mmCIF file of C-alpha atoms and ligand atoms in Angstrom:
data_model
loop_
_atom_site.group_PDB
_atom_site.id
_atom_site.type_symbol
_atom_site.label_atom_id
_atom_site.label_comp_id
_atom_site.label_asym_id
_atom_site.label_seq_id
_atom_site.Cartn_x
_atom_site.Cartn_y
_atom_site.Cartn_z
ATOM 1 C CA MET A 1 0.000 0.000 0.000
ATOM 2 C CA LYS A 2 1.332 3.431 -0.955
ATOM 3 C CA ILE A 3 0.485 6.774 0.612
ATOM 4 C CA ALA A 4 1.511 10.199 -0.672
ATOM 5 C CA VAL A 5 2.055 12.775 2.063
ATOM 6 C CA VAL A 6 1.471 16.341 0.858
ATOM 7 C CA HIS A 7 2.657 19.360 2.840
ATOM 8 C CA GLY A 8 1.509 22.820 1.774
ATOM 9 C CA PRO A 9 2.951 26.309 2.092
ATOM 10 C CA ASN A 10 5.270 27.374 4.903
ATOM 11 C CA LEU A 11 5.518 23.889 6.340
ATOM 12 C CA ASN A 12 9.137 23.893 5.156
ATOM 13 C CA LEU A 13 9.668 26.397 7.991
ATOM 14 C CA LEU A 14 8.585 23.961 10.718
ATOM 15 C CA GLY A 15 10.877 24.083 13.724
ATOM 16 C CA GLN A 16 11.481 27.813 13.404
ATOM 17 C CA ARG A 17 7.969 29.024 12.509
ATOM 18 C CA GLU A 18 5.778 29.983 15.503
ATOM 19 C CA PRO A 19 6.916 26.993 17.599
ATOM 20 C CA ALA A 20 4.310 27.762 20.281
ATOM 21 C CA ILE A 21 1.645 26.958 17.684
ATOM 22 C CA TYR A 22 3.323 24.412 15.409
ATOM 23 C CA GLY A 23 5.820 22.751 17.746
ATOM 24 C CA GLY A 24 9.563 22.361 17.548
ATOM 25 C CA ALA A 25 9.879 19.486 15.083
ATOM 26 C CA THR A 26 11.254 20.246 11.635
ATOM 27 C CA LEU A 27 9.604 19.003 8.451
ATOM 28 C CA ALA A 28 12.440 16.492 8.071
ATOM 29 C CA GLU A 29 11.580 15.138 11.548
ATOM 30 C CA VAL A 30 7.884 14.882 10.656
ATOM 31 C CA ASP A 31 8.784 12.974 7.485
ATOM 32 C CA ARG A 32 11.232 10.740 9.385
ATOM 33 C CA GLN A 33 8.560 9.790 11.938
ATOM 34 C CA LEU A 34 6.050 9.142 9.158
ATOM 35 C CA HIS A 35 8.539 6.802 7.465
ATOM 36 C CA THR A 36 9.155 4.975 10.765
ATOM 37 C CA LEU A 37 5.419 4.516 11.359
ATOM 38 C CA ALA A 38 4.916 3.470 7.729
ATOM 39 C CA MET A 39 7.454 0.686 8.219
ATOM 40 C CA GLU A 40 5.570 -0.513 11.313
ATOM 41 C CA LEU A 41 2.289 -0.435 9.392
ATOM 42 C CA GLN A 42 3.951 -2.090 6.396
ATOM 43 C CA VAL A 43 3.033 0.648 3.968
ATOM 44 C CA GLU A 44 5.126 2.991 1.837
ATOM 45 C CA VAL A 45 5.049 6.762 2.147
ATOM 46 C CA THR A 46 6.463 9.454 -0.092
ATOM 47 C CA CYS A 47 6.609 13.032 1.189
ATOM 48 C CA PHE A 48 6.307 16.217 -0.863
ATOM 49 C CA GLN A 49 6.204 19.875 0.179
ATOM 50 C CA SER A 50 5.589 22.964 -1.903
ATOM 51 C CA ASN A 51 4.751 26.590 -1.285
ATOM 52 C CA SER A 52 3.060 26.773 -4.669
ATOM 53 C CA GLU A 53 -0.593 25.895 -5.210
ATOM 54 C CA GLY A 54 0.001 24.811 -8.823
ATOM 55 C CA ALA A 55 2.875 22.528 -7.830
ATOM 56 C CA LEU A 56 0.664 20.877 -5.207
ATOM 57 C CA VAL A 57 -2.114 20.339 -7.766
ATOM 58 C CA ASP A 58 0.418 18.925 -10.268
ATOM 59 C CA HIS A 59 1.822 16.620 -7.597
ATOM 60 C CA VAL A 60 -1.604 15.267 -6.613
ATOM 61 C CA GLN A 61 -2.447 14.623 -10.265
ATOM 62 C CA GLY A 62 0.934 13.065 -11.000
ATOM 63 C CA ALA A 63 1.103 10.843 -7.922
ATOM 64 C CA ALA A 64 -2.494 9.622 -7.853
ATOM 65 C CA GLU A 65 -2.179 6.651 -10.178
ATOM 66 C CA ALA A 66 0.663 5.123 -8.173
ATOM 67 C CA VAL A 67 -0.817 5.605 -4.694
ATOM 68 C CA ASP A 68 -3.767 4.340 -2.681
ATOM 69 C CA GLY A 69 -4.403 7.535 -0.755
ATOM 70 C CA PHE A 70 -3.139 10.934 0.358
ATOM 71 C CA LEU A 71 -2.281 12.400 3.763
ATOM 72 C CA VAL A 72 -2.626 16.163 3.349
ATOM 73 C CA ASN A 73 -1.665 19.193 5.386
ATOM 74 C CA ALA A 74 -2.519 21.910 2.887
ATOM 75 C CA GLY A 75 -1.454 24.710 5.268
ATOM 76 C CA ALA A 76 -3.126 27.999 4.372
ATOM 77 C CA TYR A 77 -4.436 26.545 1.078
ATOM 78 C CA THR A 78 -6.817 24.520 3.254
ATOM 79 C CA HIS A 79 -8.802 27.704 3.712
ATOM 80 C CA THR A 80 -8.517 29.115 0.190
ATOM 81 C CA SER A 81 -7.941 26.516 -2.494
ATOM 82 C CA VAL A 82 -10.777 25.284 -4.660
ATOM 83 C CA ALA A 83 -8.069 24.034 -7.053
ATOM 84 C CA LEU A 84 -6.549 21.674 -4.483
ATOM 85 C CA ARG A 85 -10.009 20.472 -3.445
ATOM 86 C CA ASP A 86 -10.839 19.756 -7.091
ATOM 87 C CA ALA A 87 -7.527 17.944 -7.637
ATOM 88 C CA LEU A 88 -7.948 15.708 -4.574
ATOM 89 C CA THR A 89 -11.568 14.996 -5.432
ATOM 90 C CA GLY A 90 -10.842 14.610 -9.141
ATOM 91 C CA VAL A 91 -8.174 11.921 -8.826
ATOM 92 C CA GLY A 92 -10.571 9.734 -6.847
ATOM 93 C CA ARG A 93 -8.194 8.624 -4.103
ATOM 94 C CA PRO A 94 -9.205 8.763 -0.421
ATOM 95 C CA PHE A 95 -7.410 11.387 1.618
ATOM 96 C CA VAL A 96 -7.077 12.416 5.263
ATOM 97 C CA GLU A 97 -6.671 16.093 6.194
ATOM 98 C CA VAL A 98 -4.304 16.921 9.038
ATOM 99 C CA HIS A 99 -3.276 20.061 10.895
ATOM 100 C CA LEU A 100 -0.632 20.495 13.556
ATOM 101 C CA SER A 101 -2.665 23.179 15.315
ATOM 102 C CA ASN A 102 -6.305 23.130 16.377
ATOM 103 C CA VAL A 103 -7.554 25.368 13.588
ATOM 104 C CA TYR A 104 -10.962 25.661 15.315
ATOM 105 C CA ALA A 105 -9.377 27.338 18.340
ATOM 106 C CA ARG A 106 -7.692 29.964 16.127
ATOM 107 C CA GLU A 107 -8.785 32.857 13.884
ATOM 108 C CA PRO A 108 -12.239 32.450 12.293
ATOM 109 C CA PHE A 109 -10.758 32.330 8.754
ATOM 110 C CA ARG A 110 -9.081 29.042 9.726
ATOM 111 C CA HIS A 111 -12.396 27.436 10.694
ATOM 112 C CA HIS A 112 -13.402 26.750 7.101
ATOM 113 C CA SER A 113 -11.689 24.078 5.055
ATOM 114 C CA TYR A 114 -12.201 23.454 1.352
ATOM 115 C CA LEU A 115 -11.086 19.861 1.929
ATOM 116 C CA SER A 116 -12.863 18.541 5.036
ATOM 117 C CA ASP A 117 -16.168 17.520 3.480
ATOM 118 C CA ARG A 118 -14.300 15.449 0.895
ATOM 119 C CA ALA A 119 -11.847 13.898 3.359
ATOM 120 C CA VAL A 120 -12.143 10.460 4.938
ATOM 121 C CA GLY A 121 -11.326 12.186 8.222
ATOM 122 C CA VAL A 122 -9.652 15.207 9.769
ATOM 123 C CA VAL A 123 -7.066 15.300 12.588
ATOM 124 C CA ALA A 124 -6.121 18.680 14.068
ATOM 125 C CA GLY A 125 -4.430 20.020 17.165
ATOM 126 C CA PHE A 126 -2.010 17.260 18.144
ATOM 127 C CA GLY A 127 1.153 18.599 16.566
ATOM 128 C CA LEU A 128 3.274 15.947 14.903
ATOM 129 C CA GLU A 129 0.897 13.332 16.330
ATOM 130 C CA SER A 130 -1.825 14.668 13.993
ATOM 131 C CA TYR A 131 0.185 13.344 11.039
ATOM 132 C CA LEU A 132 0.829 9.988 12.730
ATOM 133 C CA SER A 133 -2.824 9.522 13.759
ATOM 134 C CA GLY A 134 -3.904 10.622 10.301
ATOM 135 C CA LEU A 135 -1.651 8.013 8.686
ATOM 136 C CA ARG A 136 -2.964 5.283 11.009
ATOM 137 C CA GLY A 137 -6.558 6.263 10.261
ATOM 138 C CA LEU A 138 -5.987 6.370 6.517
ATOM 139 C CA VAL A 139 -4.338 2.935 6.483
ATOM 140 C CA VAL A 140 -7.209 1.432 8.532
ATOM 141 C CA HIS A 141 -9.701 3.022 6.132
ATOM 142 C CA LEU A 142 -7.903 1.740 3.020
ATOM 143 C CA ARG A 143 -7.562 -1.774 4.460
ATOM 144 C CA GLN A 144 -11.255 -1.889 5.347
ATOM 145 C CA ALA A 145 -12.204 -0.613 1.892
ATOM 146 C CA ALA A 146 -9.991 -3.267 0.258
ATOM 147 C CA LYS A 147 -11.652 -5.981 2.374
ATOM 148 C CA HIS A 148 -15.136 -4.843 1.318
ATOM 149 C CA GLU A 149 -14.073 -4.886 -2.356
ATOM 150 C CA SER A 150 -12.781 -8.469 -2.281
HETATM 151 C C1 DQA B 201 -1.925 24.442 9.502
HETATM 152 C C2 DQA B 201 -3.047 25.412 9.893
HETATM 153 C C3 DQA B 201 -3.250 26.454 8.807
HETATM 154 O O1 DQA B 201 -4.288 27.349 9.183
HETATM 155 C C4 DQA B 201 -1.986 27.245 8.593
HETATM 156 O O2 DQA B 201 -2.154 28.162 7.538
HETATM 157 C C5 DQA B 201 -0.796 26.377 8.359
HETATM 158 C C6 DQA B 201 -0.638 25.160 9.151
HETATM 159 C C7 DQA B 201 -1.582 23.467 10.664
HETATM 160 O O3 DQA B 201 -0.938 22.464 10.379
HETATM 161 O O4 DQA B 201 -1.937 23.723 11.801
HETATM 162 O O5 DQA B 201 0.079 26.699 7.578
HETATM 163 O O6 DQA B 201 -2.364 23.662 8.408
#
């Protein structure tokens, strides 16, 4: 089973960016822990980050055929991007939305997501653990779906 992890804008700054909100782990550390968990779960993950909306859309389109699902932290594009919503919906692969921070406890503009109603599930507010829980949840979902298909 293959999962594509997609990190949106400014997540390359993790570790130095507002650590009180986003925690002290760098993006490399997040990806390392995702790879470790993936090994335990016996799945493969690939990780991609971009600050550019078009690059994220291109990546989702390009990766979709080779993967079973997506784990997505779209950063600020969560709250703005119809294009990313359309890409994730259009490729027809299940995805889980994750956020390091509890977006519902922050500014009102962060309370709306263009992705949530299309996602299998949403995990927010647990820092790095949001990604790990999101990966676990996605793998359980994909395994259950595969069982129902066979
Ligand atoms: C974020 C929350 C977004 O509102 C913000 O723009 C981010 C990070 C999070 O992981 O908490 O860049 O997605």
